[in-house]
Coordinates of C-alpha atoms and ligand atoms in Angstrom, one line a residue:
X20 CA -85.8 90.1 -29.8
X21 CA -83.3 88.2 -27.6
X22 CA -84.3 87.3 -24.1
X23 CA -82.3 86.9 -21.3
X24 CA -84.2 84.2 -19.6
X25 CA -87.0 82.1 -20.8
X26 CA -90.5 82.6 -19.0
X27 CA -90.3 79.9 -16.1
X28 CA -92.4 77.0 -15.7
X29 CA -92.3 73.9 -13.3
X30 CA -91.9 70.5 -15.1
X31 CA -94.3 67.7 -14.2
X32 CA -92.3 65.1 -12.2
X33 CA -93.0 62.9 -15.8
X34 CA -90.6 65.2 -17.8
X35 CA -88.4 65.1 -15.3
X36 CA -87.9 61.4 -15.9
X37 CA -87.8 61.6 -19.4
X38 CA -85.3 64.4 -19.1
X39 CA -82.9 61.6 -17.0
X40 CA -83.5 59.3 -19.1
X41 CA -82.6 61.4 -22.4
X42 CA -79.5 62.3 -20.5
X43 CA -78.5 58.8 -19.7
X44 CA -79.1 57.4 -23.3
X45 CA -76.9 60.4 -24.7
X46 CA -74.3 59.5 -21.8
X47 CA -74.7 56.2 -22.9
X48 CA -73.9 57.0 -26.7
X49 CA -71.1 58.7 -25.3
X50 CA -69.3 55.5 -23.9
X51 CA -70.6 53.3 -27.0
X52 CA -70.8 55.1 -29.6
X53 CA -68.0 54.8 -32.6
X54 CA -68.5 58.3 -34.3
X55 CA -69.3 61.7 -32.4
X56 CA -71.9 62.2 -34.9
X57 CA -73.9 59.2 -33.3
X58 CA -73.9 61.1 -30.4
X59 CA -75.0 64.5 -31.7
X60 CA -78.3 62.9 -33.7
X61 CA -78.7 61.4 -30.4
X62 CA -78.5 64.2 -28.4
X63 CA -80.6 66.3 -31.1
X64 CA -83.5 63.9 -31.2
X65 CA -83.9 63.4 -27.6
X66 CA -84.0 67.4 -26.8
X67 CA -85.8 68.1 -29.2
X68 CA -89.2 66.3 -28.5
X69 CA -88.5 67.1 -24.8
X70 CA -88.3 70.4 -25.1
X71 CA -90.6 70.7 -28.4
X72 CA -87.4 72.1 -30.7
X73 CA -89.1 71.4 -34.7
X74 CA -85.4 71.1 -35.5
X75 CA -81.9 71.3 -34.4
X76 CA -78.1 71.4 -35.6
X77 CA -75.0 70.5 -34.0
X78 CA -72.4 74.0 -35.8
X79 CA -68.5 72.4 -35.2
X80 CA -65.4 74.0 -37.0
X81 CA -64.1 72.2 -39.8
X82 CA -60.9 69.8 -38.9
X83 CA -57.9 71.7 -41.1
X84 CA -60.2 74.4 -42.0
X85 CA -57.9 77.3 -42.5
X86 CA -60.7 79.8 -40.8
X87 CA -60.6 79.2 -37.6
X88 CA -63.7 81.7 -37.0
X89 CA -66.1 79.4 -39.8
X90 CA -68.6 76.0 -38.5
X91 CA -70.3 74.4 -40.8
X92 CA -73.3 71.4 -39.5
X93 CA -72.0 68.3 -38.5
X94 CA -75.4 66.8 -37.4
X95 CA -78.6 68.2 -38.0
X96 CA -82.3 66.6 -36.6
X97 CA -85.8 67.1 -38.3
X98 CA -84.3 69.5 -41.0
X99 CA -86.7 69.5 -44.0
X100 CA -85.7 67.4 -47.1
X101 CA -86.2 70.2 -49.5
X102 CA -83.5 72.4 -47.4
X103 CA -80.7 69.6 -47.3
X104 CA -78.1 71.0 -49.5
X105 CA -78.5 74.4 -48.7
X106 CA -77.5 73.0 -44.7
X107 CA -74.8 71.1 -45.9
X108 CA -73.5 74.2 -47.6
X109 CA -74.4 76.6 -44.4
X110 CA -71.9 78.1 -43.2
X111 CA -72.0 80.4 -39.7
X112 CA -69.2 82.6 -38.4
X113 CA -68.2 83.2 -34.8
X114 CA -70.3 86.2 -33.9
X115 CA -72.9 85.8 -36.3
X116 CA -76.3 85.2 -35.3
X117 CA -77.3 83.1 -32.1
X118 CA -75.1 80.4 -32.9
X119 CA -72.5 82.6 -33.5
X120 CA -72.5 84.3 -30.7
X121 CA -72.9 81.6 -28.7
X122 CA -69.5 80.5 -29.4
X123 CA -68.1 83.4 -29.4
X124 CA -69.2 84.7 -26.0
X125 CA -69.1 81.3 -24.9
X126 CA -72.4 81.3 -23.0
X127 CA -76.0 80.2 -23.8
X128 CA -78.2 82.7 -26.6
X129 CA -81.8 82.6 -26.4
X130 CA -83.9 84.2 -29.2
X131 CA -87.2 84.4 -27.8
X132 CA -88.8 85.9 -30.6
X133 CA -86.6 85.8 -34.5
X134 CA -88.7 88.8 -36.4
X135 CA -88.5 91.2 -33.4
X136 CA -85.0 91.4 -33.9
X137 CA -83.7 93.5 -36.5
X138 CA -80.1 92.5 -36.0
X139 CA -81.7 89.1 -37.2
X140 CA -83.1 90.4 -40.7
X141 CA -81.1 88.0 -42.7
X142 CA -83.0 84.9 -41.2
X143 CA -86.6 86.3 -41.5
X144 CA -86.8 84.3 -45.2
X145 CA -85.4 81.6 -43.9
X146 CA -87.0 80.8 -40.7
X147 CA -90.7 82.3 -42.5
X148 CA -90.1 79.3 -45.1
X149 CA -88.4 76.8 -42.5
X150 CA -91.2 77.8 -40.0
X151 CA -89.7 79.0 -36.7
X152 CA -89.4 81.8 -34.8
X153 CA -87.3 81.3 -31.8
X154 CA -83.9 79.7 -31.1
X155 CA -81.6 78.8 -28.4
X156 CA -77.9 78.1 -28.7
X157 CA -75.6 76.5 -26.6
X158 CA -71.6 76.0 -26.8
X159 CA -69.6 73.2 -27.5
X160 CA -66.3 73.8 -26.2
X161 CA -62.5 71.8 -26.2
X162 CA -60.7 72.1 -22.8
X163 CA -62.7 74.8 -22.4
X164 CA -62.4 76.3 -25.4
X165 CA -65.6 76.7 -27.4
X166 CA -65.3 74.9 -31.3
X167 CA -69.1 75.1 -32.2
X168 CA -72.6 75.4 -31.3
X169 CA -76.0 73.5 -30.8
X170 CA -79.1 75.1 -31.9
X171 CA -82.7 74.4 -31.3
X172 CA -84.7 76.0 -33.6
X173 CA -88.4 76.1 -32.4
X174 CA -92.3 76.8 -34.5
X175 CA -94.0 78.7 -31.6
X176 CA -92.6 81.5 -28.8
X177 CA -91.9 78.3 -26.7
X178 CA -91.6 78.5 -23.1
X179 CA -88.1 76.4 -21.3
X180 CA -89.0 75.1 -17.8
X181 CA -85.7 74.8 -15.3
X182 CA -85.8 71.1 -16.3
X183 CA -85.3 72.1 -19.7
X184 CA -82.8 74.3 -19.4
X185 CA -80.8 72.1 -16.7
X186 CA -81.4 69.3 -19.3
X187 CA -79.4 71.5 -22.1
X188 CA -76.8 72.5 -19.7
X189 CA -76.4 68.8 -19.5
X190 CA -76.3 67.9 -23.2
X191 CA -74.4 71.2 -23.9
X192 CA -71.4 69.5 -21.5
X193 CA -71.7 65.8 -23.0
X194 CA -71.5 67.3 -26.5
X195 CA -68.1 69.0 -25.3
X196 CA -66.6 65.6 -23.3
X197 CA -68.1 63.9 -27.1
X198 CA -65.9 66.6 -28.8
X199 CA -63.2 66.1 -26.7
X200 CA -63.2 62.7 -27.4
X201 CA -63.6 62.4 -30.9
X202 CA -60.6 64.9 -30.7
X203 CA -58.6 62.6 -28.3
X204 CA -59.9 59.4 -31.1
X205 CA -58.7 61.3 -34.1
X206 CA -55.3 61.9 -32.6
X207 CA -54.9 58.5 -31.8
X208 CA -56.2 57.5 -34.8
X209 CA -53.4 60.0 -37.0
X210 CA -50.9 58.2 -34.4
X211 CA -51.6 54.8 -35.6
X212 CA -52.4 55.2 -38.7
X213 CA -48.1 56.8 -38.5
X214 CA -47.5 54.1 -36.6
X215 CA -48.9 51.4 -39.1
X216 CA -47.1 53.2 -42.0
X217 CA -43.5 53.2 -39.7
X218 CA -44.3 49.4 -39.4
X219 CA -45.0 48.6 -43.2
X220 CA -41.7 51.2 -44.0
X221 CA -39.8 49.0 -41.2
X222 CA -40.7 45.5 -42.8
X223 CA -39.8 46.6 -45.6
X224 CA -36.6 47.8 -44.7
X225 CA -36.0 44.1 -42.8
X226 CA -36.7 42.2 -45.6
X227 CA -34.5 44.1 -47.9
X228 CA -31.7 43.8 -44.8
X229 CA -32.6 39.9 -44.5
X230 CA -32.1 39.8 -48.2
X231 CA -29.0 41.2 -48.5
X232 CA -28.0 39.2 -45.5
X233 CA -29.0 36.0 -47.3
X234 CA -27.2 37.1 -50.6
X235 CA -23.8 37.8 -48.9
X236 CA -24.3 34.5 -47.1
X237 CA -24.8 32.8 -50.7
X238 CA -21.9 34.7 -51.8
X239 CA -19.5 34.0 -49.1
X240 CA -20.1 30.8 -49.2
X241 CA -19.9 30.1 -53.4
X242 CA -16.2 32.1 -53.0
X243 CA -15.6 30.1 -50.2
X244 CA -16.2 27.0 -52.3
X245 CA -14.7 28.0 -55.2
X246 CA -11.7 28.9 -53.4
X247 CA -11.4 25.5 -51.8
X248 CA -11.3 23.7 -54.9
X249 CA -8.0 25.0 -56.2
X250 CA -6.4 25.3 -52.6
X251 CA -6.8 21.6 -52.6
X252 CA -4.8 21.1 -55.3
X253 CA -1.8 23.6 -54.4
X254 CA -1.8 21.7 -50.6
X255 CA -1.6 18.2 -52.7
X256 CA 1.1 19.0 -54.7
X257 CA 2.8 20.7 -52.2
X258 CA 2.8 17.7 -50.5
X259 CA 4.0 15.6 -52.9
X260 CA 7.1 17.8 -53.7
X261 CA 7.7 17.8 -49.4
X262 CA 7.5 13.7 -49.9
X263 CA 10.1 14.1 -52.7
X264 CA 7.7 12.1 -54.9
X265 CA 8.9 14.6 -57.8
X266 CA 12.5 14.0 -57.1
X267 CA 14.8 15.1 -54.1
X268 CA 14.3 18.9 -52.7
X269 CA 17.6 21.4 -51.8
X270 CA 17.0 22.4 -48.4
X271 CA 16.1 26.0 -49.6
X272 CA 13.6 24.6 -52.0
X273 CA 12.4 22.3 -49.0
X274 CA 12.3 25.4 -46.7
X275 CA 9.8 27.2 -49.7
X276 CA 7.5 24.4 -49.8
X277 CA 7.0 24.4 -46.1
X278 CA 6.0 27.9 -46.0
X279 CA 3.5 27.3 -48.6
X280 CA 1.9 24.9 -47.0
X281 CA 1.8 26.3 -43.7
X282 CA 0.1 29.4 -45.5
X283 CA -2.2 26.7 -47.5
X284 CA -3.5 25.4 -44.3
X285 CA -4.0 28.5 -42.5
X286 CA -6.0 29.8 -45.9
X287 CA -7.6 26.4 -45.8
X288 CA -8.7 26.9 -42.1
X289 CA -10.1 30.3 -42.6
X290 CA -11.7 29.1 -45.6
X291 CA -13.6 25.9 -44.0
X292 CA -14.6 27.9 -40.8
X293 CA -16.3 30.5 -42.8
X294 CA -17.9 28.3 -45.0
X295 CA -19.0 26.3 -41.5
X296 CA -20.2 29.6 -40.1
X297 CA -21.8 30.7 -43.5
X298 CA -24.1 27.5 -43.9
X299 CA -25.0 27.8 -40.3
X300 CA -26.3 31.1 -40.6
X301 CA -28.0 30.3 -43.7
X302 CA -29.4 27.5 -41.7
X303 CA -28.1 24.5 -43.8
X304 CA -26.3 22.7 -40.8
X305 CA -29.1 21.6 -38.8
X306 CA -28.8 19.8 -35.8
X307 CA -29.1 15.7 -36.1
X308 CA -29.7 14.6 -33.0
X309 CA -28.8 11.5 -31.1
X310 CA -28.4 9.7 -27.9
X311 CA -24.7 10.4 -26.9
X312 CA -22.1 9.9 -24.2
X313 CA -20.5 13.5 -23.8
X314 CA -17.6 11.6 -21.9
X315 CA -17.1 9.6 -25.3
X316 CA -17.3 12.9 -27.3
X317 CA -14.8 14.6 -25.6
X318 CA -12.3 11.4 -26.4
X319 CA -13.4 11.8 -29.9
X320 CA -12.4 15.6 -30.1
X321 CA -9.0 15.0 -27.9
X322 CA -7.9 12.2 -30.5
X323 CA -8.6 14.3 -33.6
X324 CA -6.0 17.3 -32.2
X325 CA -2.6 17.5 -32.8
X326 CA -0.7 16.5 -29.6
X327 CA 0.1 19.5 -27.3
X328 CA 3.0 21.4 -27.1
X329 CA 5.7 19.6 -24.8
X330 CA 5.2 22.0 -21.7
X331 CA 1.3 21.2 -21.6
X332 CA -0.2 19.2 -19.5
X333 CA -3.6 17.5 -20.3
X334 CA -5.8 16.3 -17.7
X335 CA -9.6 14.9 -18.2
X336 CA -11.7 15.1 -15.0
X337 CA -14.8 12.9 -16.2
X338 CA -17.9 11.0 -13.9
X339 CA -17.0 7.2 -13.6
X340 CA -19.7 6.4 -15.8
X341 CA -20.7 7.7 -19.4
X342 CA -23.1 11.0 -18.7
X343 CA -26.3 10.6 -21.5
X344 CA -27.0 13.7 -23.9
X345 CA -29.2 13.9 -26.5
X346 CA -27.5 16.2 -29.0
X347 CA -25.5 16.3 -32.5
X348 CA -22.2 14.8 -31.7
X349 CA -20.2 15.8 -34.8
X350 CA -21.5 19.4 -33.6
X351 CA -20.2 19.0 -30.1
X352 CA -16.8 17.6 -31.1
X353 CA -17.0 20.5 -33.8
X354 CA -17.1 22.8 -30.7
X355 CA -14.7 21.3 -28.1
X356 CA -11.7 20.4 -30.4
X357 CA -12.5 24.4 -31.2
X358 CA -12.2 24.9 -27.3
X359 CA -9.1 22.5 -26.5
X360 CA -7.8 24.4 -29.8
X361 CA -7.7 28.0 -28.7
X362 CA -6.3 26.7 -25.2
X363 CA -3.3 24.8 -26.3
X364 CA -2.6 27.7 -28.5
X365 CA -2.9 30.3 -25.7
X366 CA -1.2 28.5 -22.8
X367 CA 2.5 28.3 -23.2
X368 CA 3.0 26.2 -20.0
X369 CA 0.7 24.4 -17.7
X370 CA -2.1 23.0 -17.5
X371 CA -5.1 22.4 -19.6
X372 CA -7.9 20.7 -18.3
X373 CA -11.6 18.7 -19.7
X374 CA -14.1 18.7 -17.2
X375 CA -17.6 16.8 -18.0
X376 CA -20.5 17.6 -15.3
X377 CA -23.9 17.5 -15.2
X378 CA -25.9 20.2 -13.7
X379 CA -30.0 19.9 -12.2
X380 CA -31.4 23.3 -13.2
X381 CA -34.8 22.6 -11.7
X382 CA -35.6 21.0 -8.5
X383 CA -35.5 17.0 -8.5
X384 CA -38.2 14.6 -7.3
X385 CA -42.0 14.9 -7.8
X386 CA -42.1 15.2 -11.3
X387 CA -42.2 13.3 -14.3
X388 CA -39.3 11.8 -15.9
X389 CA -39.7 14.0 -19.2
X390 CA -39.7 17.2 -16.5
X391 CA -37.0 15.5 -14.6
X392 CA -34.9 14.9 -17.8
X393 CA -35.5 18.6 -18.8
X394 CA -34.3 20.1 -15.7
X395 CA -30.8 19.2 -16.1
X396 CA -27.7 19.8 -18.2
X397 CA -24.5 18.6 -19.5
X398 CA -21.8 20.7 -19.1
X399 CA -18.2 20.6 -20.5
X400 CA -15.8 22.8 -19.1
X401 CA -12.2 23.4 -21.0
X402 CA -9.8 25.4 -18.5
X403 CA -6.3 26.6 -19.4
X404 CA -3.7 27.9 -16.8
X405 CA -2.8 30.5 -20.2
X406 CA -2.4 34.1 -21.0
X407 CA -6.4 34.7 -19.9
X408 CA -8.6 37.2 -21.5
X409 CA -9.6 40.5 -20.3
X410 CA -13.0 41.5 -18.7
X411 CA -14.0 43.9 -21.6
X412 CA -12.7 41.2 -24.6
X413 CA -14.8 38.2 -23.0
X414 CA -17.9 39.1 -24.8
X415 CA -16.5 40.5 -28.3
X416 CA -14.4 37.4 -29.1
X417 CA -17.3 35.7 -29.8
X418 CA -17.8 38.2 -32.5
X419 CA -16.6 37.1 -36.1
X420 CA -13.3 37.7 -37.2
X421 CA -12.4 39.1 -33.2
X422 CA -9.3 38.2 -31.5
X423 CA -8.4 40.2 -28.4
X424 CA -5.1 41.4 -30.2
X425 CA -5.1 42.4 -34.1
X426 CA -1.4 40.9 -34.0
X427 CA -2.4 37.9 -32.2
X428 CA -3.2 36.5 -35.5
X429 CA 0.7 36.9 -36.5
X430 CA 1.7 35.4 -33.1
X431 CA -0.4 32.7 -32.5
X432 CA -2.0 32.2 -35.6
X433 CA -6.0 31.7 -35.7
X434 CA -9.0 33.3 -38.1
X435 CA -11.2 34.5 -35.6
X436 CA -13.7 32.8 -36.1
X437 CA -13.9 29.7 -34.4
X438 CA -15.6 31.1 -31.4
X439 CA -18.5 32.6 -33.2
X440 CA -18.8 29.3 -34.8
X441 CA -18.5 27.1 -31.5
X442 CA -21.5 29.7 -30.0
X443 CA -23.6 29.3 -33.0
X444 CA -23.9 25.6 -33.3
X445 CA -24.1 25.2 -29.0
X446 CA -27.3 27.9 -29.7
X447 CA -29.0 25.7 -32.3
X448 CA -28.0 23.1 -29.6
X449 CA -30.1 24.2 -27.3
X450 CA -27.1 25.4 -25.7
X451 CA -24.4 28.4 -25.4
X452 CA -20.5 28.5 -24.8
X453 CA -19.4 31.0 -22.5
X454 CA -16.4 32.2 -20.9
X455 CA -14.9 33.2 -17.5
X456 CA -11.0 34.4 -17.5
X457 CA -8.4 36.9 -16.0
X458 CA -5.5 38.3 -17.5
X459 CA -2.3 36.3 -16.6
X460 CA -4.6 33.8 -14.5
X461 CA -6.0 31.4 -17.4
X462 CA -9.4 30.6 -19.0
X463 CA -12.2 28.4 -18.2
X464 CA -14.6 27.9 -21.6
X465 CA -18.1 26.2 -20.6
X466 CA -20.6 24.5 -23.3
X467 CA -23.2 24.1 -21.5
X468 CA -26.5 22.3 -23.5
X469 CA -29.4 20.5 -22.4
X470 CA -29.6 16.9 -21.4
X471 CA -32.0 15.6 -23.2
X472 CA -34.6 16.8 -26.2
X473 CA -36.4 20.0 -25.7
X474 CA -40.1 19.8 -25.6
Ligands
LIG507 P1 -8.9 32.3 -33.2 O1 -8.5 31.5 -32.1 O2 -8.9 31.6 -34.5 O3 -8.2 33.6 -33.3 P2 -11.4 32.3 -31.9 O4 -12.8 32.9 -32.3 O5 -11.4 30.9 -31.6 O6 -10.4 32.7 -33.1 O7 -10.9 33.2 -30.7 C1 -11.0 34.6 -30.8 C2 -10.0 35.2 -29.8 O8 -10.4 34.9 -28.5 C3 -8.6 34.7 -29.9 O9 -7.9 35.3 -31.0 C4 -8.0 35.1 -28.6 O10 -7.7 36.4 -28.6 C5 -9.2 34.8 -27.7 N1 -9.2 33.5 -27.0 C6 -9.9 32.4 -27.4 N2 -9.6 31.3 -26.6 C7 -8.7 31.8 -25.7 C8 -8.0 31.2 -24.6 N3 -8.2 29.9 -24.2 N4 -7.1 32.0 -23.9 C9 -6.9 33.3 -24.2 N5 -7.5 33.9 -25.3 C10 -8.4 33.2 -26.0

């Protein structure tokens, strides 16, 4: 029959401390443990030789089981050998027996005595062959919620002292925060493990993207090479029919020849910078490095232009002496002649002027002279008195194949693409090229790379 209480008894002040200290090793499985099932053989164990259960089973529902109402035994103490299977296969419905009830009235059930129930007939062969006659079940719950059961099954018509009973209360909650956890650790775990699958589908996808990147690199820059190679030729023998080298030209003729080789340069151009800016990005201009004097570069990339339009005035604005840079100098010519370029082209009248400065990043004095050296930069500053750029074009020119105005191309002729390139090779420089301008008001370009090698 089922009891409401157990007969009292006072524990001995001994079983009181061995109570404690089963509740503080199960709390302790509870923060250390890896598997919830550590903590239910625990918990089982401990209980049951304090409060003389012969055996005991933690009842949980089965993750994804489509019955909510079924719990099958997730951890089970002292059960006989011979009776294994039949536990593993044991099945118990909400409502069903002591541990059914127990979750589904969500409150402790205490069978005092197994074969003076009748409601209990089904068990009498059971327990008679398992050897107990009394029970008590208490329920696990999930945010309050009860998901399963514990049962201590015990051999005589034991009696529970208040210790006891306080001491299953106790386990009864730390199997619930355990469930709770192992609830909160398998969500976590189904969140990485979608994470970890995202990542490998994301890799995947960046290596394809990388490789398609690398094979319209190679191919841009085979066309760009195979279109060079006959270009050549038209350009030479254009110039050789200009020179009259194949006899004397009518000026109509003459007039034909010049517009082909004004197109055959600008093709030529477009073709060079985006093979320039191909092998960059396919990393096969790297930097060579070397002490330099940027004052000396930018003399270098002022010879190799073509002299300014008449209404332009050049000005330099360099230090007295030569200013040191360790850097690639064909780069850095590469990228002012592309500065000096653009602002010829863009400024009609005026001015255009090529600063060199250096600039102490880092406070001076104290330190090394490596820490010293790294602290400061060399900056070149090309400013133009021309038609300026907008605030909300400043950033997209550097893109490829970007010019503030799609007909700018016609007017002032250009690919594009000589920005992108001059802010590629200042980056592998160490460096960057940026820009400060207003409509109407002019441009001032700034390459701005470090003194001397980065550590
Ligand atoms: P390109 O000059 O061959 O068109 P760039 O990449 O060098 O290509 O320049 C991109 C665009 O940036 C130019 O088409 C122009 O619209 C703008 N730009 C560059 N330099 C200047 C400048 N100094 N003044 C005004 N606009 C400029």
């Amino acid at each position: 029959m089922e009891q409401a209480t157990f007969p009292r008894a006072s524990a001995p002040e001994s079983l009181a401390l061995r109570e404690l200290q089963a509740a503080r090793e199960i709390a302790q499985a509870f923060l250390t443990a890896d598997r919830p099932t550590e903590v239910y053989r625990l918990a089982l164990e401990r209980v049951s030789a304090l409060i003389g259960a012969a055996f005991g089973c933690v009842f949980l529902r089965a993750p994804g089981d489509p019955d909510p109402g079924l719990f099958r035994v997730v951890a089970a103490y002292n059960w006989p050998q011979a009776y294994a299977v039949y536990l593993s296969e044991m099945r118990v419905r909400s409502g069903n027996g002591p541990t059914g009830r127990a979750v589904a009235e969500n409150r402790i059930v205490e069978v005092f005595d197994i074969f003076a129930d009748p409601a209990l007939e089904d068990w009498w062969d059971s327990a008679r062959e398992l050897g107990f006659s009394s029970s008590v079940s208490l329920p696990v719950t999930l945010r309050g919620e009860p998901i399963g059961a514990i049962t201590f099954y015990f051999r005589e018509r034991d009696e529970l002292c208040e210790g006891d009973r306080s001491l299953l209360r106790l386990v009864a909650d730390q199997l619930s925060a355990t469930a709770e956890k192992a609830h909160l650790i398998d969500d976590l775990q189904r969140a990485n493990a979608r994470l970890r699958e995202q990542n490998v589908e994301l890799e995947a996808r960046y290596h394809e993207a990388e490789e398609a990147r690398r094979l319209k690199g190679e191919f841009l820059a085979n066309v760009s090479h195979e279109l060079r190679t006959p270009l050549t030729a038209i350009l030479g023998y254009t110039y050789l029919l200009r020179e009259g080298l194949s006899g004397a030209l009518a000026d109509e003729q003459a007039a034909a020849v010049e517009k082909i080789e004004t197109a055959g340069t600008a093709l030529m151009g477009l073709i060079n910078d985006l093979l320039d800016l191909t092998h960059l990005r396919l990393g096969r201009t790297p930097a060579e490095p070397e002490m330099c004097d940027a004052v000396a570069l930018s003399r270098a990339a002022l010879s190799t232009l073509p002299p300014p339009p008449p209404h332009l005035e050049v000005r330099t604005e360099f230090p007295g002496g030569p200013v040191f840079v360790y850097t690639d100098p064909g780069q850095v010519v590469r990228v002012l002649r592309n500065l000096l370029s653009n602002a010829f082209k863009f400024t009609a009248t005026g001015t255009v002027t090529l600063r060199v400065r250096t600039v102490d990043i880092g406070p001076r004095g104290g330190f090394d002279e490596f820490r010293e050296a790294r602290s400061s930069s060399v900056v070149w500053e090309v400013e133009d008195t021309g038609i300026g750029i907008a605030e909300e074009d400043q950033e997209r020119i550097f893109d490829e194949f970007r010019q503030v105005d799609g007909s700018a191309t016609r007017r002032y002729g250009g690919t594009g693409l000589g920005l992108a390139l001059s802010r590629g090779l200042a980056r592998q420089l160490g460096g960057d090229v940026t820009v400060r301008s207003a409509p109407g008001e002019g441009s001032l370009f700034t390459l701005a790379l470090p003194a001397a090698r980065r550590a």
